[in-house]
JSON list of C-alpha atoms in Angstrom, two decimals:
[
{"chain": "A", "resi": 1, "resn": "LYS", "atom": "CA", "xyz": [167.74, -2.48, 160.77]},
{"chain": "A", "resi": 2, "resn": "LEU", "atom": "CA", "xyz": [166.49, -3.13, 157.52]},
{"chain": "A", "resi": 3, "resn": "VAL", "atom": "CA", "xyz": [166.39, -0.41, 155.20]},
{"chain": "A", "resi": 4, "resn": "LYS", "atom": "CA", "xyz": [164.30, -0.83, 152.37]},
{"chain": "A", "resi": 5, "resn": "THR", "atom": "CA", "xyz": [165.13, 0.60, 148.92]},
{"chain": "A", "resi": 6, "resn": "ARG", "atom": "CA", "xyz": [163.40, 0.46, 145.26]},
{"chain": "A", "resi": 7, "resn": "LEU", "atom": "CA", "xyz": [165.53, 0.60, 142.12]},
{"chain": "A", "resi": 8, "resn": "VAL", "atom": "CA", "xyz": [164.33, 1.46, 138.78]},
{"chain": "A", "resi": 9, "resn": "GLN", "atom": "CA", "xyz": [166.20, 0.04, 135.87]},
{"chain": "A", "resi": 10, "resn": "SER", "atom": "CA", "xyz": [166.53, 1.80, 132.48]},
{"chain": "A", "resi": 11, "resn": "SER", "atom": "CA", "xyz": [163.53, -0.45, 130.92]},
{"chain": "A", "resi": 12, "resn": "GLY", "atom": "CA", "xyz": [161.51, 0.94, 133.64]},
{"chain": "A", "resi": 13, "resn": "LYS", "atom": "CA", "xyz": [161.26, -2.13, 136.03]},
{"chain": "A", "resi": 14, "resn": "THR", "atom": "CA", "xyz": [161.29, -1.75, 139.57]},
{"chain": "A", "resi": 15, "resn": "VAL", "atom": "CA", "xyz": [163.59, -4.23, 141.70]},
{"chain": "A", "resi": 16, "resn": "ALA", "atom": "CA", "xyz": [163.56, -4.32, 145.24]},
{"chain": "A", "resi": 17, "resn": "LEU", "atom": "CA", "xyz": [166.77, -4.17, 147.31]},
{"chain": "A", "resi": 18, "resn": "ASP", "atom": "CA", "xyz": [166.73, -4.41, 150.74]},
{"chain": "A", "resi": 19, "resn": "TYR", "atom": "CA", "xyz": [170.09, -3.83, 153.18]},
{"chain": "A", "resi": 20, "resn": "LEU", "atom": "CA", "xyz": [170.23, -5.48, 156.89]},
{"chain": "A", "resi": 21, "resn": "MET", "atom": "CA", "xyz": [172.29, -3.09, 158.89]},
{"chain": "A", "resi": 22, "resn": "ARG", "atom": "CA", "xyz": [174.14, -3.38, 161.87]},
{"chain": "A", "resi": 23, "resn": "ASN", "atom": "CA", "xyz": [175.53, -0.88, 164.21]},
{"chain": "A", "resi": 24, "resn": "SER", "atom": "CA", "xyz": [179.01, -1.61, 165.10]},
{"chain": "A", "resi": 25, "resn": "ASP", "atom": "CA", "xyz": [180.92, 0.67, 167.69]},
{"chain": "A", "resi": 26, "resn": "GLY", "atom": "CA", "xyz": [178.80, 3.35, 166.64]},
{"chain": "A", "resi": 27, "resn": "ALA", "atom": "CA", "xyz": [179.23, 2.69, 162.88]},
{"chain": "A", "resi": 28, "resn": "TRP", "atom": "CA", "xyz": [175.95, 1.27, 160.85]},
{"chain": "A", "resi": 29, "resn": "LYS", "atom": "CA", "xyz": [177.57, -1.42, 158.58]},
{"chain": "A", "resi": 30, "resn": "VAL", "atom": "CA", "xyz": [175.47, -3.73, 155.69]},
{"chain": "A", "resi": 31, "resn": "VAL", "atom": "CA", "xyz": [175.72, -7.43, 156.98]},
{"chain": "A", "resi": 32, "resn": "ASP", "atom": "CA", "xyz": [173.45, -8.85, 153.94]},
{"chain": "A", "resi": 33, "resn": "VAL", "atom": "CA", "xyz": [171.76, -7.56, 151.04]},
{"chain": "A", "resi": 34, "resn": "TYR", "atom": "CA", "xyz": [168.30, -8.64, 150.14]},
{"chain": "A", "resi": 35, "resn": "LEU", "atom": "CA", "xyz": [166.91, -9.03, 146.22]},
{"chain": "A", "resi": 36, "resn": "ASP", "atom": "CA", "xyz": [163.06, -8.67, 145.61]},
{"chain": "A", "resi": 37, "resn": "GLY", "atom": "CA", "xyz": [162.93, -9.14, 149.28]},
{"chain": "A", "resi": 38, "resn": "THR", "atom": "CA", "xyz": [164.10, -12.43, 150.19]},
{"chain": "A", "resi": 39, "resn": "ILE", "atom": "CA", "xyz": [167.03, -13.76, 148.38]},
{"chain": "A", "resi": 40, "resn": "SER", "atom": "CA", "xyz": [170.13, -13.54, 150.69]},
{"chain": "A", "resi": 41, "resn": "GLU", "atom": "CA", "xyz": [172.83, -12.65, 149.19]},
{"chain": "A", "resi": 42, "resn": "LEU", "atom": "CA", "xyz": [174.95, -13.64, 152.22]},
{"chain": "A", "resi": 43, "resn": "ALA", "atom": "CA", "xyz": [173.14, -17.09, 151.65]},
{"chain": "A", "resi": 44, "resn": "SER", "atom": "CA", "xyz": [173.62, -17.41, 148.66]},
{"chain": "A", "resi": 45, "resn": "ARG", "atom": "CA", "xyz": [177.60, -16.49, 148.23]},
{"chain": "A", "resi": 46, "resn": "ARG", "atom": "CA", "xyz": [177.84, -19.39, 151.20]},
{"chain": "A", "resi": 47, "resn": "ALA", "atom": "CA", "xyz": [176.22, -21.51, 148.99]},
{"chain": "A", "resi": 48, "resn": "GLU", "atom": "CA", "xyz": [178.19, -20.95, 146.17]},
{"chain": "A", "resi": 49, "resn": "PHE", "atom": "CA", "xyz": [181.47, -20.89, 147.63]},
{"chain": "A", "resi": 50, "resn": "SER", "atom": "CA", "xyz": [181.00, -24.04, 150.07]},
{"chain": "A", "resi": 51, "resn": "ALA", "atom": "CA", "xyz": [179.94, -26.27, 146.89]},
{"chain": "A", "resi": 52, "resn": "ILE", "atom": "CA", "xyz": [183.01, -25.15, 145.44]},
{"chain": "A", "resi": 53, "resn": "LEU", "atom": "CA", "xyz": [185.29, -25.70, 148.11]},
{"chain": "A", "resi": 54, "resn": "LYS", "atom": "CA", "xyz": [183.79, -28.95, 148.82]},
{"chain": "A", "resi": 55, "resn": "SER", "atom": "CA", "xyz": [184.14, -30.06, 145.12]},
{"chain": "A", "resi": 56, "resn": "GLY", "atom": "CA", "xyz": [187.90, -28.33, 144.40]},
{"chain": "A", "resi": 57, "resn": "GLY", "atom": "CA", "xyz": [189.04, -26.60, 147.66]},
{"chain": "A", "resi": 58, "resn": "PRO", "atom": "CA", "xyz": [190.70, -23.26, 148.47]},
{"chain": "A", "resi": 59, "resn": "ASP", "atom": "CA", "xyz": [192.64, -23.19, 144.70]},
{"chain": "A", "resi": 60, "resn": "ALA", "atom": "CA", "xyz": [189.09, -23.57, 142.98]},
{"chain": "A", "resi": 61, "resn": "LEU", "atom": "CA", "xyz": [187.24, -20.93, 145.10]},
{"chain": "A", "resi": 62, "resn": "ILE", "atom": "CA", "xyz": [190.20, -18.69, 144.34]},
{"chain": "A", "resi": 63, "resn": "ALA", "atom": "CA", "xyz": [190.25, -19.49, 140.67]},
{"chain": "A", "resi": 64, "resn": "SER", "atom": "CA", "xyz": [186.39, -18.84, 140.55]},
{"chain": "A", "resi": 65, "resn": "LEU", "atom": "CA", "xyz": [186.70, -15.79, 142.46]},
{"chain": "A", "resi": 66, "resn": "ARG", "atom": "CA", "xyz": [189.72, -14.57, 140.07]},
{"chain": "A", "resi": 67, "resn": "ARG", "atom": "CA", "xyz": [186.96, -15.34, 137.29]},
{"chain": "A", "resi": 68, "resn": "GLN", "atom": "CA", "xyz": [184.11, -13.38, 138.68]},
{"chain": "A", "resi": 69, "resn": "GLY", "atom": "CA", "xyz": [186.43, -10.18, 139.30]},
{"chain": "A", "resi": 70, "resn": "ASP", "atom": "CA", "xyz": [187.98, -10.38, 135.68]},
{"chain": "A", "resi": 71, "resn": "LYS", "atom": "CA", "xyz": [184.44, -10.57, 134.17]},
{"chain": "A", "resi": 72, "resn": "LEU", "atom": "CA", "xyz": [183.69, -7.56, 136.59]},
{"chain": "A", "resi": 73, "resn": "LEU", "atom": "CA", "xyz": [186.37, -5.45, 135.18]},
{"chain": "A", "resi": 74, "resn": "LEU", "atom": "CA", "xyz": [185.89, -6.07, 131.74]},
{"chain": "A", "resi": 75, "resn": "GLY", "atom": "CA", "xyz": [182.30, -4.74, 132.22]},
{"chain": "A", "resi": 76, "resn": "ALA", "atom": "CA", "xyz": [183.63, -1.58, 133.75]}
]
């Protein structure tokens, strides 16, 4: 199932954020997120992680994820 939502930013701009849902053992779970109805978050992350792994291996991916986590924590 695809759940379509619209977010209104503080500037008034509307952003489409859709969720691909799958029923797994009686519970609905989000399996992908689409920004503006077309950009798959899953495909974007897969491509990003693959590129990092290819160029720097697992240690580079771990470092990248830690940097991203640190940025999120600083913004919170």
